[in-house]
Structures are given as structure tokens and as C-alpha cells.
Amino acid sequence: MAGRRGKKAKVKKVFILLLKWISAIVPVCAFIYILYYYKQFDFLKAKPVITSKTEVISQPDSSSLISIEAKDRVLKKIKILENEWHAVGGIAIHSMNIENTAAKRLTSVEVEFKYLSDTQAVLTSKIVTIKTSIAPGKSEKVSGVSVGYVSGSAVGCDTRVVNARF
């Protein structure tokens, strides 16, 4: 009878070992099946290469149609009358008054901002496009123009109109 008991113990040990392996493998297989079911294996697929093509149909910029001398004359007719600025968390916020003395309606202006140190040396220079419609012979108050990060040592700002679109 002792032989039977030993055989039963061996079967019991093998059964317990088999049950441990099954209890470890079944949840992993279930987890993988859930990922497969909800399509979470997309990262294994090759991603398609995105290509873009840019074609210039026409030049909407009216300043490219005129000569450099004429462009300078037009840019002299667009002036920045007032420029007030303050830094908020290192970002410069401007309020300015732009005057258009040209004969055409102005749609956008590119303005160069030069931030100066206390010795009037240029710390940084940035160009920002301001999209606002200004009628000929009028001026427009533009506020809330964010230029970006400015050094804390900037004490002044010079502005200049770089380009204009009509």
C-alpha cells in the first residue's frame, strides 16, 4: 500500500506544478488577447512615410512686385507711433499704435523688435507679423502682441517696420 501512496503524492506534485504554470500563463495570454482585440499593437506596424509637396501658385505679397526703392518709400509711410511693452514671466507683451499714410489698405505688417540693455546694446532681435487691417490715412491701436521670451535685463525696445502687405 505504501507504493500507492507514493504514486498519489507524485501525481499530486505534478498536478500542483502544472496548475501553477497554467495560473501564470493564462492571465498573460488573456492580457495579450485583450491588447490584440482593442488593436493596441499598432506600434509594431511600419508607419507610412508622410510626404508633402508645396507649390507656389502666385505671389500674394504686393511688396515683391515693386522695386526696392519703391518698397522703401512705402515702408516709410507706415509708422509705429507708440510702443508700450512690459514683460510677463519673461514674455514681452506690446501695445502699439500703427499709422498707415499709404494710399492702400494695409492687411498685415512685419515689425522688428530690438530689445536693448542698459548700455543700449542689442540683446535680442525678433520679427513678428501683426495681422490687422488699417485703412489708408488712419491709425490703429494694436494691443496684446506677444513677441516671446525676452531677457530680464532688457530695459528698452526699438521697433521698425520690415515689410507690409496690402
mmCIF file of C-alpha atoms in Angstrom:
data_model
loop_
_atom_site.group_PDB
_atom_site.id
_atom_site.type_symbol
_atom_site.label_atom_id
_atom_site.label_comp_id
_atom_site.label_asym_id
_atom_site.label_seq_id
_atom_site.Cartn_x
_atom_site.Cartn_y
_atom_site.Cartn_z
ATOM 1 C CA MET A 1 0.000 0.000 0.000
ATOM 2 C CA ALA A 2 2.923 2.294 0.503
ATOM 3 C CA GLY A 3 3.566 2.256 -3.223
ATOM 4 C CA ARG A 4 0.128 3.620 -3.956
ATOM 5 C CA ARG A 5 0.527 6.455 -1.571
ATOM 6 C CA GLY A 6 3.814 7.458 -3.186
ATOM 7 C CA LYS A 7 2.226 7.345 -6.624
ATOM 8 C CA LYS A 8 -0.613 9.583 -5.450
ATOM 9 C CA ALA A 9 1.855 12.072 -3.967
ATOM 10 C CA LYS A 10 3.801 12.215 -7.234
ATOM 11 C CA VAL A 11 0.638 12.842 -9.239
ATOM 12 C CA LYS A 12 -0.384 15.489 -6.727
ATOM 13 C CA LYS A 13 3.023 17.244 -7.028
ATOM 14 C CA VAL A 14 2.890 17.185 -10.830
ATOM 15 C CA PHE A 15 -0.717 18.433 -10.792
ATOM 16 C CA ILE A 16 0.154 21.316 -8.446
ATOM 17 C CA LEU A 17 3.166 22.254 -10.576
ATOM 18 C CA LEU A 18 1.003 22.153 -13.724
ATOM 19 C CA LEU A 19 -1.678 24.280 -12.026
ATOM 20 C CA LYS A 20 0.945 26.900 -11.042
ATOM 21 C CA TRP A 21 2.181 27.160 -14.628
ATOM 22 C CA ILE A 22 -1.336 27.388 -16.023
ATOM 23 C CA SER A 23 -2.281 30.086 -13.491
ATOM 24 C CA ALA A 24 0.772 32.091 -14.588
ATOM 25 C CA ILE A 25 0.323 31.648 -18.359
ATOM 26 C CA VAL A 26 -3.463 32.135 -18.690
ATOM 27 C CA PRO A 27 -3.540 35.785 -17.405
ATOM 28 C CA VAL A 28 -0.620 36.716 -19.686
ATOM 29 C CA CYS A 29 -2.379 35.164 -22.678
ATOM 30 C CA ALA A 30 -5.631 36.910 -21.713
ATOM 31 C CA PHE A 31 -3.791 40.255 -21.465
ATOM 32 C CA ILE A 32 -2.196 39.768 -24.897
ATOM 33 C CA TYR A 33 -5.576 38.818 -26.368
ATOM 34 C CA ILE A 34 -7.168 41.986 -24.907
ATOM 35 C CA LEU A 35 -4.403 44.111 -26.430
ATOM 36 C CA TYR A 36 -4.936 42.379 -29.769
ATOM 37 C CA TYR A 37 -8.729 42.771 -29.572
ATOM 38 C CA TYR A 38 -8.518 46.525 -28.898
ATOM 39 C CA LYS A 39 -5.840 46.984 -31.594
ATOM 40 C CA GLN A 40 -3.069 48.129 -29.267
ATOM 41 C CA PHE A 41 -0.295 46.509 -31.304
ATOM 42 C CA ASP A 42 -0.197 49.348 -33.843
ATOM 43 C CA PHE A 43 3.291 50.292 -32.720
ATOM 44 C CA LEU A 44 4.582 47.080 -34.292
ATOM 45 C CA LYS A 45 3.398 48.090 -37.766
ATOM 46 C CA ALA A 46 5.612 50.155 -40.050
ATOM 47 C CA LYS A 47 4.432 53.757 -40.127
ATOM 48 C CA PRO A 48 3.770 55.252 -43.564
ATOM 49 C CA VAL A 49 6.137 58.000 -44.654
ATOM 50 C CA ILE A 50 4.307 61.294 -44.995
ATOM 51 C CA THR A 51 5.428 63.410 -47.909
ATOM 52 C CA SER A 52 4.286 66.908 -48.663
ATOM 53 C CA LYS A 53 4.571 68.981 -51.784
ATOM 54 C CA THR A 54 4.410 72.755 -51.809
ATOM 55 C CA GLU A 55 3.573 74.674 -54.931
ATOM 56 C CA VAL A 56 3.670 78.433 -55.176
ATOM 57 C CA ILE A 57 0.733 79.471 -57.304
ATOM 58 C CA SER A 58 1.166 83.238 -57.107
ATOM 59 C CA GLN A 59 2.941 85.847 -55.047
ATOM 60 C CA PRO A 60 0.281 87.458 -52.836
ATOM 61 C CA ASP A 61 2.873 89.773 -51.321
ATOM 62 C CA SER A 62 2.472 93.100 -53.045
ATOM 63 C CA SER A 63 5.893 94.266 -51.894
ATOM 64 C CA SER A 64 7.598 91.721 -54.181
ATOM 65 C CA LEU A 65 6.040 93.369 -57.236
ATOM 66 C CA ILE A 66 7.664 96.726 -56.694
ATOM 67 C CA SER A 67 11.289 97.737 -56.738
ATOM 68 C CA ILE A 68 13.419 98.122 -53.629
ATOM 69 C CA GLU A 69 13.318 101.926 -53.798
ATOM 70 C CA ALA A 70 9.545 101.952 -54.096
ATOM 71 C CA LYS A 71 9.327 99.461 -51.247
ATOM 72 C CA ASP A 72 11.397 101.753 -49.010
ATOM 73 C CA ARG A 73 9.123 104.677 -49.875
ATOM 74 C CA VAL A 74 6.046 102.622 -48.993
ATOM 75 C CA LEU A 75 7.576 101.357 -45.730
ATOM 76 C CA LYS A 76 8.361 104.950 -44.703
ATOM 77 C CA LYS A 77 4.642 105.686 -44.938
ATOM 78 C CA ILE A 78 3.884 103.069 -42.284
ATOM 79 C CA LYS A 79 4.936 104.223 -38.837
ATOM 80 C CA ILE A 80 4.714 102.959 -35.295
ATOM 81 C CA LEU A 81 3.582 105.967 -33.295
ATOM 82 C CA GLU A 82 3.520 104.464 -29.795
ATOM 83 C CA ASN A 83 5.069 101.325 -28.402
ATOM 84 C CA GLU A 84 4.457 100.312 -24.805
ATOM 85 C CA TRP A 85 5.707 96.975 -23.560
ATOM 86 C CA HIS A 86 6.080 95.004 -20.366
ATOM 87 C CA ALA A 87 7.406 91.569 -19.518
ATOM 88 C CA VAL A 88 5.079 88.985 -18.011
ATOM 89 C CA GLY A 89 7.024 85.964 -16.814
ATOM 90 C CA GLY A 90 9.800 86.685 -19.317
ATOM 91 C CA ILE A 91 7.417 87.107 -22.269
ATOM 92 C CA ALA A 92 7.183 90.584 -23.816
ATOM 93 C CA ILE A 93 3.649 91.921 -24.377
ATOM 94 C CA HIS A 94 3.335 95.027 -26.585
ATOM 95 C CA SER A 95 0.646 97.632 -27.153
ATOM 96 C CA MET A 96 1.319 99.863 -30.135
ATOM 97 C CA ASN A 97 -0.296 102.395 -32.388
ATOM 98 C CA ILE A 98 0.396 101.799 -36.118
ATOM 99 C CA GLU A 99 -0.238 104.573 -38.645
ATOM 100 C CA ASN A 100 -0.844 103.933 -42.367
ATOM 101 C CA THR A 101 -0.265 107.018 -44.539
ATOM 102 C CA ALA A 102 -0.026 104.945 -47.744
ATOM 103 C CA ALA A 103 -2.734 105.060 -50.409
ATOM 104 C CA LYS A 104 -3.806 101.411 -49.957
ATOM 105 C CA ARG A 105 -5.457 99.429 -47.154
ATOM 106 C CA LEU A 106 -2.870 97.609 -45.048
ATOM 107 C CA THR A 107 -3.607 93.933 -44.214
ATOM 108 C CA SER A 108 -0.501 92.893 -42.247
ATOM 109 C CA VAL A 109 2.769 94.350 -41.025
ATOM 110 C CA GLU A 110 6.057 92.669 -40.159
ATOM 111 C CA VAL A 111 7.679 94.503 -37.269
ATOM 112 C CA GLU A 112 11.216 94.010 -35.969
ATOM 113 C CA PHE A 113 11.616 94.314 -32.201
ATOM 114 C CA LYS A 114 15.135 95.035 -30.898
ATOM 115 C CA TYR A 115 15.465 94.668 -27.135
ATOM 116 C CA LEU A 116 18.168 96.841 -25.631
ATOM 117 C CA SER A 117 20.259 96.562 -22.468
ATOM 118 C CA ASP A 118 21.017 99.477 -20.148
ATOM 119 C CA THR A 119 24.089 100.293 -22.312
ATOM 120 C CA GLN A 120 21.837 100.413 -25.432
ATOM 121 C CA ALA A 121 23.402 97.234 -26.829
ATOM 122 C CA VAL A 122 21.008 94.929 -28.703
ATOM 123 C CA LEU A 123 20.249 91.865 -26.567
ATOM 124 C CA THR A 124 17.893 90.132 -28.968
ATOM 125 C CA SER A 125 16.021 90.907 -32.154
ATOM 126 C CA LYS A 126 12.746 89.323 -33.266
ATOM 127 C CA ILE A 127 10.447 89.812 -36.242
ATOM 128 C CA VAL A 128 6.703 89.342 -35.709
ATOM 129 C CA THR A 129 3.862 89.541 -38.236
ATOM 130 C CA ILE A 130 0.907 91.567 -36.996
ATOM 131 C CA LYS A 131 -2.283 90.856 -38.937
ATOM 132 C CA THR A 132 -4.553 93.838 -38.712
ATOM 133 C CA SER A 133 -6.475 95.824 -41.302
ATOM 134 C CA ILE A 134 -5.652 99.537 -41.345
ATOM 135 C CA ALA A 135 -7.421 101.905 -43.728
ATOM 136 C CA PRO A 136 -5.352 104.424 -45.710
ATOM 137 C CA GLY A 137 -4.651 107.599 -43.762
ATOM 138 C CA LYS A 138 -5.732 106.030 -40.439
ATOM 139 C CA SER A 139 -4.010 104.638 -37.384
ATOM 140 C CA GLU A 140 -4.913 101.540 -35.413
ATOM 141 C CA LYS A 141 -4.240 100.616 -31.787
ATOM 142 C CA VAL A 142 -2.965 97.034 -31.557
ATOM 143 C CA SER A 143 -2.622 95.530 -28.109
ATOM 144 C CA GLY A 144 -1.675 92.167 -26.691
ATOM 145 C CA VAL A 145 1.093 91.415 -29.214
ATOM 146 C CA SER A 146 3.211 88.649 -27.692
ATOM 147 C CA VAL A 147 6.765 88.633 -29.009
ATOM 148 C CA GLY A 148 8.167 85.755 -26.980
ATOM 149 C CA TYR A 149 10.811 85.260 -24.338
ATOM 150 C CA VAL A 150 12.893 88.331 -23.502
ATOM 151 C CA SER A 151 15.870 88.534 -21.184
ATOM 152 C CA GLY A 152 15.188 90.111 -17.803
ATOM 153 C CA SER A 153 17.974 92.632 -18.385
ATOM 154 C CA ALA A 154 16.139 94.279 -21.316
ATOM 155 C CA VAL A 155 15.279 97.888 -20.472
ATOM 156 C CA GLY A 156 14.203 99.237 -23.853
ATOM 157 C CA CYS A 157 12.748 98.235 -27.186
ATOM 158 C CA ASP A 158 13.236 99.740 -30.640
ATOM 159 C CA THR A 159 10.684 98.898 -33.320
ATOM 160 C CA ARG A 160 10.961 99.102 -37.088
ATOM 161 C CA VAL A 161 8.574 98.134 -39.899
ATOM 162 C CA VAL A 162 10.319 95.498 -42.041
ATOM 163 C CA ASN A 163 7.599 94.528 -44.506
ATOM 164 C CA ALA A 164 3.973 95.322 -45.243
ATOM 165 C CA ARG A 165 1.223 93.616 -47.203
ATOM 166 C CA PHE A 166 -1.620 95.444 -48.813
#
